[in-house]
Amino acid sequence: MIERTMYTAAGDDDTAFIPGSSVKGAVHTALLERLHIGKRHVCEDDDLWGKGFEKRPLRLLKVGDFMPEAPVVMRAVSAKRLAKDARGTSGRKEGIPMAIETLWPGGYRAFSSSWTIEGDRSESGGADAYVDFQRIARDLTAFNRPKLETELRLLDVDPRAGDWVRRMREILGSIDPLLKRGDMALLRVGKFQGALSLRLSASDEKPPKMQTFVVNDSQVLPFGWALLEFRDEVSEPLKAWCRAWPDMQTVDLQALRQARREEETRRREEARAEVERRKAAEVAEAAEEARLAAMSDEKRRVVVLEKSLAKYSGTVNPGSDLFRAVQVLLREAATWANIEDRKFCALTLAPLVKERGMYQGKAKKELKELLNKLAGD
């Protein structure tokens, strides 16, 4: 079983997305961190602003879901909870491996969201309400960057982290002015970001010793780090950094699902056509049985022979069983008392006798005479 990432489902299609509520929750935590600077214990929301949603400063912030700008590349990885200490991550104490679906790293502007700051700040809590996105971005970075730096130090001594630490420090140096201005924000979201990422500095709770990491292809990587951009201008260093991630061979799941749907549709149509064909055959068979039942015995014998001639391919030569059957029936038909039965025999068999090349040899004259006699009665 693979634990899936968050996705929207529409029929057989699904699209990964990042819930706006998760990101707003990260903003809430970052705001609390700023308000708790210098404090020795964590205050509850009700203690800071009073009871009721209408008193919360973040009621004025609307964060839409982050939807993909292009098809999102996903991958399945193995993840474990690894022990962490001052020496870094240690393989001496590891959790049970979990199969998890994740986004392929390095996606540049892979998701977008609509944010709005609304209304009236006059209510309780309004003094702490945000008035611009740059303040939000700076709070997010102020809360998350120390945690990322701590994680980088832990991973720096773990050879399984590869060059991830170096690359992260490289991009942080390139975008540092943007982070400080609030044009970008450092963010961590997702189920496996770890309890430490949600812990306020003022918390007196014991820091967790375990965190979930990707353990894939002998690498150890953390979950959930992302950058928020609050400007349209492209950061070329960031774009180049994202593009430098190695490509992976991907499977277009939407194309596969579309092909599967088309194949299923084709099979359903074929099955429906087969059912209709069988029903039509049954109706035709019932009609034929009714037609035969209404006929005289003589006409039924003609029809049976007609079907045998129609099924036969090629020439019906003298001496064959089918040729003799035609001769016998025509001779007997000449003695039938009912004129209509005799004419029916001639009109039914004459075209087939000619079509099967039966006018040959000594029997040619007899066949013509019998058919002419039956038809002329």
CSV table of C-alpha atoms in Angstrom, one decimal:
chain,number,residue,atom,x,y,z
A,1,MET,CA,0.0,0.0,0.0
A,2,ILE,CA,1.2,3.5,-0.9
A,3,GLU,CA,0.1,6.4,1.2
A,4,ARG,CA,-1.0,9.0,-1.3
A,5,THR,CA,-0.4,12.7,-1.3
A,6,MET,CA,-3.3,15.1,-1.1
A,7,TYR,CA,-5.3,15.1,-4.4
A,8,THR,CA,-8.5,16.1,-5.9
A,9,ALA,CA,-10.5,13.4,-7.7
A,10,ALA,CA,-12.8,13.8,-10.7
A,11,GLY,CA,-13.9,10.5,-12.1
A,12,ASP,CA,-10.8,8.5,-12.9
A,13,ASP,CA,-8.5,11.6,-12.8
A,14,ASP,CA,-6.7,13.0,-9.8
A,15,THR,CA,-4.5,16.0,-9.4
A,16,ALA,CA,-2.1,16.7,-6.5
A,17,PHE,CA,-2.7,20.0,-4.7
A,18,ILE,CA,-1.7,21.7,-1.5
A,19,PRO,CA,-4.6,22.7,0.7
A,20,GLY,CA,-4.8,26.4,1.4
A,21,SER,CA,-5.8,25.6,4.9
A,22,SER,CA,-2.5,23.8,5.5
A,23,VAL,CA,-0.5,26.9,4.4
A,24,LYS,CA,-2.8,29.2,6.4
A,25,GLY,CA,-2.1,27.0,9.4
A,26,ALA,CA,1.7,27.5,8.8
A,27,VAL,CA,1.0,31.3,8.7
A,28,HIS,CA,-0.8,31.0,12.0
A,29,THR,CA,2.1,29.1,13.6
A,30,ALA,CA,4.6,31.7,12.3
A,31,LEU,CA,2.4,34.6,13.7
A,32,LEU,CA,2.4,32.8,17.1
A,33,GLU,CA,6.1,32.5,17.0
A,34,ARG,CA,6.5,36.3,16.5
A,35,LEU,CA,4.0,37.1,19.3
A,36,HIS,CA,5.8,34.7,21.7
A,37,ILE,CA,9.3,36.3,21.3
A,38,GLY,CA,10.7,36.7,24.8
A,39,LYS,CA,8.0,34.6,26.4
A,40,ARG,CA,8.7,31.4,28.4
A,41,HIS,CA,5.5,29.6,27.8
A,42,VAL,CA,3.0,29.2,25.0
A,43,CYS,CA,-0.3,31.1,25.2
A,44,GLU,CA,-3.5,29.7,23.7
A,45,ASP,CA,-5.3,31.7,21.0
A,46,ASP,CA,-8.1,32.5,23.4
A,47,ASP,CA,-5.6,34.0,25.8
A,48,LEU,CA,-4.1,36.2,23.1
A,49,TRP,CA,-7.3,37.4,21.4
A,50,GLY,CA,-10.3,36.1,23.3
A,51,LYS,CA,-12.8,33.5,22.4
A,52,GLY,CA,-14.5,33.4,19.1
A,53,PHE,CA,-13.5,33.3,15.5
A,54,GLU,CA,-14.5,36.9,14.9
A,55,LYS,CA,-11.6,37.9,17.2
A,56,ARG,CA,-8.9,36.0,15.4
A,57,PRO,CA,-6.6,38.2,13.3
A,58,LEU,CA,-6.3,35.5,10.6
A,59,ARG,CA,-10.0,35.6,9.9
A,60,LEU,CA,-9.1,38.4,7.5
A,61,LEU,CA,-6.6,36.3,5.5
A,62,LYS,CA,-8.1,34.1,2.8
A,63,VAL,CA,-5.8,31.5,1.3
A,64,GLY,CA,-6.9,29.5,-1.7
A,65,ASP,CA,-5.8,25.9,-2.5
A,66,PHE,CA,-2.5,25.6,-4.3
A,67,MET,CA,-3.4,24.0,-7.7
A,68,PRO,CA,-0.8,22.8,-10.2
A,69,GLU,CA,0.2,25.0,-13.1
A,70,ALA,CA,1.2,22.0,-15.2
A,71,PRO,CA,1.0,18.2,-14.8
A,72,VAL,CA,2.7,17.3,-11.5
A,73,VAL,CA,5.4,14.6,-11.5
A,74,MET,CA,4.9,12.2,-8.6
A,75,ARG,CA,7.1,9.4,-7.3
A,76,ALA,CA,6.8,6.6,-4.8
A,77,VAL,CA,9.5,6.5,-2.1
A,78,SER,CA,10.3,4.5,1.0
A,79,ALA,CA,10.3,6.6,4.2
A,80,LYS,CA,11.5,5.9,7.7
A,81,ARG,CA,11.5,7.7,11.0
A,82,LEU,CA,15.2,8.3,11.9
A,83,ALA,CA,16.6,9.3,15.3
A,84,LYS,CA,18.2,12.8,15.3
A,85,ASP,CA,20.8,14.2,17.8
A,86,ALA,CA,23.7,16.6,17.7
A,87,ARG,CA,25.6,14.2,15.6
A,88,GLY,CA,22.9,14.2,12.9
A,89,THR,CA,20.6,11.5,11.7
A,90,SER,CA,21.5,8.0,12.9
A,91,GLY,CA,20.7,4.7,11.4
A,92,ARG,CA,21.0,3.0,14.7
A,93,LYS,CA,17.3,3.7,15.5
A,94,GLU,CA,15.0,3.6,12.5
A,95,GLY,CA,11.3,3.2,12.2
A,96,ILE,CA,9.4,0.8,10.0
A,97,PRO,CA,9.6,1.7,6.2
A,98,MET,CA,6.6,3.3,4.7
A,99,ALA,CA,5.7,3.6,1.0
A,100,ILE,CA,4.7,7.2,0.4
A,101,GLU,CA,3.7,9.1,-2.7
A,102,THR,CA,5.6,12.4,-3.0
A,103,LEU,CA,6.1,15.3,-5.4
A,104,TRP,CA,9.3,15.1,-7.5
A,105,PRO,CA,11.6,17.7,-6.0
A,106,GLY,CA,12.7,20.9,-7.8
A,107,GLY,CA,9.4,21.9,-9.3
A,108,TYR,CA,9.6,25.5,-10.3
A,109,ARG,CA,6.4,27.5,-9.7
A,110,ALA,CA,4.6,24.1,-9.8
A,111,PHE,CA,1.6,25.4,-7.8
A,112,SER,CA,-0.3,28.7,-7.5
A,113,SER,CA,-2.8,30.1,-5.1
A,114,SER,CA,-5.0,33.2,-4.7
A,115,TRP,CA,-4.5,35.1,-1.4
A,116,THR,CA,-6.7,38.0,-0.1
A,117,ILE,CA,-6.4,40.2,3.0
A,118,GLU,CA,-9.9,41.5,3.8
A,119,GLY,CA,-11.7,43.9,6.0
A,120,ASP,CA,-12.0,45.6,9.2
A,121,ARG,CA,-9.2,45.4,11.8
A,122,SER,CA,-11.2,47.2,14.5
A,123,GLU,CA,-12.3,44.0,16.3
A,124,SER,CA,-10.2,42.4,19.0
A,125,GLY,CA,-7.1,40.9,17.5
A,126,GLY,CA,-7.1,43.4,14.7
A,127,ALA,CA,-3.8,44.8,15.9
A,128,ASP,CA,-2.1,41.5,15.0
A,129,ALA,CA,-3.9,41.2,11.7
A,130,TYR,CA,-1.7,41.3,8.6
A,131,VAL,CA,-1.9,44.2,6.2
A,132,ASP,CA,0.5,43.0,3.5
A,133,PHE,CA,1.9,39.8,2.2
A,134,GLN,CA,5.5,40.8,2.9
A,135,ARG,CA,4.9,40.7,6.6
A,136,ILE,CA,3.5,37.2,6.3
A,137,ALA,CA,6.5,36.1,4.2
A,138,ARG,CA,9.0,37.5,6.8
A,139,ASP,CA,7.2,35.7,9.6
A,140,LEU,CA,7.2,32.4,7.8
A,141,THR,CA,10.9,32.7,7.0
A,142,ALA,CA,11.7,33.8,10.5
A,143,PHE,CA,10.0,30.8,11.9
A,144,ASN,CA,11.1,28.2,9.4
A,145,ARG,CA,14.7,29.2,8.5
A,146,PRO,CA,16.2,28.3,11.9
A,147,LYS,CA,14.6,24.9,11.7
A,148,LEU,CA,15.9,24.4,8.2
A,149,GLU,CA,19.4,25.5,9.3
A,150,THR,CA,19.3,23.0,12.2
A,151,GLU,CA,18.2,20.3,9.8
A,152,LEU,CA,21.0,21.1,7.4
A,153,ARG,CA,23.5,20.8,10.2
A,154,LEU,CA,22.1,17.4,11.1
A,155,LEU,CA,22.1,16.2,7.5
A,156,ASP,CA,25.6,17.7,6.9
A,157,VAL,CA,27.2,14.8,8.8
A,158,ASP,CA,25.1,12.1,7.2
A,159,PRO,CA,26.7,10.9,4.0
A,160,ARG,CA,23.3,9.6,2.8
A,161,ALA,CA,22.1,13.2,2.3
A,162,GLY,CA,24.4,13.5,-0.7
A,163,ASP,CA,24.8,17.0,-2.0
A,164,TRP,CA,21.4,18.2,-0.9
A,165,VAL,CA,22.8,20.2,2.0
A,166,ARG,CA,25.2,22.0,-0.3
A,167,ARG,CA,22.6,22.8,-2.9
A,168,MET,CA,20.2,24.1,-0.2
A,169,ARG,CA,22.8,26.4,1.2
A,170,GLU,CA,23.6,27.5,-2.3
A,171,ILE,CA,20.1,28.6,-3.1
A,172,LEU,CA,19.4,30.1,0.3
A,173,GLY,CA,22.4,32.4,-0.3
A,174,SER,CA,21.1,33.4,-3.7
A,175,ILE,CA,17.7,34.3,-2.6
A,176,ASP,CA,18.5,35.7,0.9
A,177,PRO,CA,17.7,39.3,-0.1
A,178,LEU,CA,14.3,38.2,-1.4
A,179,LEU,CA,13.6,36.3,1.8
A,180,LYS,CA,14.6,39.3,3.9
A,181,ARG,CA,12.3,41.7,1.9
A,182,GLY,CA,9.4,39.3,2.1
A,183,ASP,CA,9.3,38.8,-1.7
A,184,MET,CA,9.7,35.1,-0.9
A,185,ALA,CA,9.0,32.9,2.1
A,186,LEU,CA,10.4,29.7,3.4
A,187,LEU,CA,7.6,27.2,4.1
A,188,ARG,CA,7.2,23.7,5.3
A,189,VAL,CA,4.0,21.8,4.8
A,190,GLY,CA,2.8,18.2,4.7
A,191,LYS,CA,2.1,15.3,6.9
A,192,PHE,CA,5.7,14.2,7.3
A,193,GLN,CA,7.3,17.6,8.1
A,194,GLY,CA,7.9,16.5,11.7
A,195,ALA,CA,6.7,17.8,15.0
A,196,LEU,CA,9.7,20.0,15.4
A,197,SER,CA,8.6,22.1,12.5
A,198,LEU,CA,5.4,23.0,14.4
A,199,ARG,CA,7.1,23.7,17.8
A,200,LEU,CA,7.3,27.3,19.0
A,201,SER,CA,10.5,28.5,20.5
A,202,ALA,CA,8.7,29.4,23.7
A,203,SER,CA,7.5,25.8,24.1
A,204,ASP,CA,8.6,24.0,27.2
A,205,GLU,CA,7.8,20.7,25.7
A,206,LYS,CA,10.7,18.3,25.1
A,207,PRO,CA,11.8,18.4,21.4
A,208,PRO,CA,11.0,15.2,19.4
A,209,LYS,CA,13.9,13.0,18.7
A,210,MET,CA,12.5,11.2,15.7
A,211,GLN,CA,11.6,12.6,12.3
A,212,THR,CA,10.4,11.1,9.0
A,213,PHE,CA,12.9,11.2,6.1
A,214,VAL,CA,12.8,9.9,2.6
A,215,VAL,CA,15.1,6.9,2.4
A,216,ASN,CA,15.3,6.2,-1.3
A,217,ASP,CA,18.2,5.1,-3.5
A,218,SER,CA,20.4,5.2,-0.4
A,219,GLN,CA,19.6,8.8,0.1
A,220,VAL,CA,18.2,10.5,3.2
A,221,LEU,CA,16.1,13.6,2.5
A,222,PRO,CA,13.5,15.6,4.5
A,223,PHE,CA,9.9,16.2,3.6
A,224,GLY,CA,7.9,19.3,2.9
A,225,TRP,CA,10.3,22.2,2.3
A,226,ALA,CA,9.0,24.8,-0.2
A,227,LEU,CA,9.3,28.4,-1.3
A,228,LEU,CA,6.4,30.8,-1.6
A,229,GLU,CA,6.8,33.7,-4.1
A,230,PHE,CA,4.8,36.9,-3.6
A,231,ARG,CA,5.9,38.6,-6.8
A,232,ASP,CA,5.6,38.0,-10.6
A,233,GLU,CA,9.3,38.8,-11.4
A,234,VAL,CA,11.3,35.6,-12.0
A,235,SER,CA,14.2,34.8,-9.8
A,236,GLU,CA,16.7,33.4,-12.3
A,237,PRO,CA,18.9,31.8,-9.7
A,238,LEU,CA,15.9,29.9,-8.2
A,239,LYS,CA,14.7,28.9,-11.7
A,240,ALA,CA,18.1,27.6,-12.6
A,241,TRP,CA,18.4,25.8,-9.3
A,242,CYS,CA,15.1,24.0,-9.8
A,243,ARG,CA,15.9,23.1,-13.4
A,244,ALA,CA,19.2,21.6,-12.3
A,245,TRP,CA,17.4,18.7,-10.6
A,246,PRO,CA,17.8,15.5,-12.5
A,247,ASP,CA,15.0,14.5,-14.8
A,248,MET,CA,13.2,11.3,-14.2
A,249,GLN,CA,11.5,9.0,-16.6
A,250,THR,CA,7.8,9.6,-16.1
A,251,VAL,CA,4.6,7.9,-17.0
A,252,ASP,CA,1.8,10.2,-18.1
A,253,LEU,CA,-1.0,8.8,-15.9
A,254,GLN,CA,-3.7,10.9,-17.4
A,255,ALA,CA,-2.8,9.6,-20.9
A,256,LEU,CA,-2.8,6.0,-19.5
A,257,ARG,CA,-6.1,6.6,-17.8
A,258,GLN,CA,-7.6,8.1,-21.0
A,259,ALA,CA,-6.4,5.2,-23.0
A,260,ARG,CA,-7.9,2.8,-20.4
A,261,ARG,CA,-11.2,4.7,-20.5
A,262,GLU,CA,-11.2,4.5,-24.3
A,263,GLU,CA,-10.4,0.8,-24.2
A,264,GLU,CA,-13.2,0.2,-21.6
A,265,THR,CA,-15.6,2.3,-23.8
A,266,ARG,CA,-14.7,0.2,-26.8
A,267,ARG,CA,-15.2,-3.0,-24.9
A,268,ARG,CA,-18.6,-1.8,-23.6
A,269,GLU,CA,-19.7,-0.8,-27.1
A,270,GLU,CA,-18.5,-4.2,-28.5
A,271,ALA,CA,-20.4,-6.0,-25.7
A,272,ARG,CA,-23.5,-3.9,-26.3
A,273,ALA,CA,-23.3,-4.6,-30.0
A,274,GLU,CA,-22.9,-8.3,-29.3
A,275,VAL,CA,-25.9,-8.3,-27.1
A,276,GLU,CA,-27.9,-6.5,-29.7
A,277,ARG,CA,-26.6,-8.9,-32.4
A,278,ARG,CA,-27.7,-11.8,-30.3
A,279,LYS,CA,-31.1,-10.3,-29.6
A,280,ALA,CA,-31.6,-9.6,-33.3
A,281,ALA,CA,-30.5,-13.2,-34.1
A,282,GLU,CA,-32.9,-14.5,-31.6
A,283,VAL,CA,-35.7,-12.4,-33.0
A,284,ALA,CA,-34.8,-13.5,-36.6
A,285,GLU,CA,-34.7,-17.1,-35.5
A,286,ALA,CA,-38.1,-16.9,-33.8
A,287,ALA,CA,-39.5,-15.3,-36.9
A,288,GLU,CA,-38.0,-18.0,-39.0
A,289,GLU,CA,-39.4,-20.7,-36.8
A,290,ALA,CA,-42.8,-19.1,-36.9
A,291,ARG,CA,-42.6,-18.8,-40.7
A,292,LEU,CA,-41.6,-22.5,-41.0
A,293,ALA,CA,-44.4,-23.5,-38.6
A,294,ALA,CA,-46.9,-21.8,-40.9
A,295,MET,CA,-45.7,-23.7,-44.0
A,296,SER,CA,-46.7,-27.0,-45.3
A,297,ASP,CA,-44.3,-29.9,-44.9
A,298,GLU,CA,-43.4,-29.6,-48.6
A,299,LYS,CA,-42.4,-26.0,-48.3
A,300,ARG,CA,-40.4,-26.7,-45.2
A,301,ARG,CA,-38.4,-29.4,-47.0
A,302,VAL,CA,-37.6,-26.8,-49.8
A,303,VAL,CA,-36.5,-24.2,-47.2
A,304,VAL,CA,-34.2,-26.8,-45.5
A,305,LEU,CA,-32.5,-27.6,-48.9
A,306,GLU,CA,-32.3,-23.9,-49.8
A,307,LYS,CA,-30.3,-23.3,-46.6
A,308,SER,CA,-27.9,-26.2,-47.4
A,309,LEU,CA,-27.3,-24.8,-50.9
A,310,ALA,CA,-26.8,-21.2,-49.6
A,311,LYS,CA,-24.2,-22.4,-47.1
A,312,TYR,CA,-22.3,-24.4,-49.7
A,313,SER,CA,-19.4,-22.6,-51.4
A,314,GLY,CA,-18.3,-23.6,-54.8
A,315,THR,CA,-19.8,-25.9,-57.4
A,316,VAL,CA,-22.2,-28.7,-56.5
A,317,ASN,CA,-21.1,-31.5,-58.7
A,318,PRO,CA,-23.1,-34.5,-59.9
A,319,GLY,CA,-22.7,-37.5,-57.6
A,320,SER,CA,-22.4,-35.5,-54.4
A,321,ASP,CA,-24.9,-35.9,-51.6
A,322,LEU,CA,-26.2,-32.4,-52.0
A,323,PHE,CA,-26.7,-32.8,-55.8
A,324,ARG,CA,-28.6,-36.0,-55.2
A,325,ALA,CA,-30.8,-34.3,-52.5
A,326,VAL,CA,-31.8,-31.6,-55.1
A,327,GLN,CA,-32.6,-34.2,-57.7
A,328,VAL,CA,-34.7,-36.3,-55.3
A,329,LEU,CA,-36.7,-33.2,-54.0
A,330,LEU,CA,-37.4,-31.9,-57.5
A,331,ARG,CA,-38.6,-35.3,-58.7
A,332,GLU,CA,-40.9,-35.6,-55.6
A,333,ALA,CA,-42.1,-32.0,-56.0
A,334,ALA,CA,-43.3,-32.9,-59.5
A,335,THR,CA,-45.8,-35.2,-57.8
A,336,TRP,CA,-47.1,-32.8,-55.2
A,337,ALA,CA,-50.8,-32.1,-55.4
A,338,ASN,CA,-50.6,-28.5,-54.3
A,339,ILE,CA,-49.7,-26.2,-57.2
A,340,GLU,CA,-48.5,-23.4,-54.8
A,341,ASP,CA,-46.0,-25.7,-53.2
A,342,ARG,CA,-44.6,-26.8,-56.6
A,343,LYS,CA,-44.1,-23.2,-57.7
A,344,PHE,CA,-42.5,-22.3,-54.4
A,345,CYS,CA,-40.1,-25.1,-54.9
A,346,ALA,CA,-39.1,-23.9,-58.4
A,347,LEU,CA,-38.8,-20.2,-57.6
A,348,THR,CA,-36.7,-21.0,-54.5
A,349,LEU,CA,-34.3,-23.5,-55.8
A,350,ALA,CA,-33.9,-22.4,-59.5
A,351,PRO,CA,-31.5,-19.5,-58.7
A,352,LEU,CA,-29.4,-21.6,-56.4
A,353,VAL,CA,-29.1,-24.5,-58.9
A,354,LYS,CA,-27.8,-22.1,-61.5
A,355,GLU,CA,-25.5,-20.3,-59.0
A,356,ARG,CA,-23.9,-23.5,-57.8
A,357,GLY,CA,-23.2,-24.7,-61.4
A,358,MET,CA,-25.4,-27.7,-61.2
A,359,TYR,CA,-26.5,-27.5,-64.9
A,360,GLN,CA,-23.9,-30.0,-66.1
A,361,GLY,CA,-23.6,-33.5,-67.5
A,362,LYS,CA,-26.5,-35.8,-68.0
A,363,ALA,CA,-28.5,-34.2,-65.2
A,364,LYS,CA,-28.6,-30.8,-66.8
A,365,LYS,CA,-31.6,-31.6,-69.0
A,366,GLU,CA,-33.5,-33.3,-66.2
A,367,LEU,CA,-33.0,-30.4,-63.8
A,368,LYS,CA,-34.2,-27.8,-66.3
A,369,GLU,CA,-37.2,-29.8,-67.3
A,370,LEU,CA,-38.2,-30.4,-63.6
A,371,LEU,CA,-37.8,-26.7,-62.7
A,372,ASN,CA,-39.7,-25.5,-65.8
A,373,LYS,CA,-42.5,-27.9,-65.1
A,374,LEU,CA,-42.8,-26.9,-61.5
A,375,ALA,CA,-42.7,-23.2,-62.4
A,376,GLY,CA,-45.2,-23.5,-65.2
A,377,ASP,CA,-47.9,-25.3,-63.2
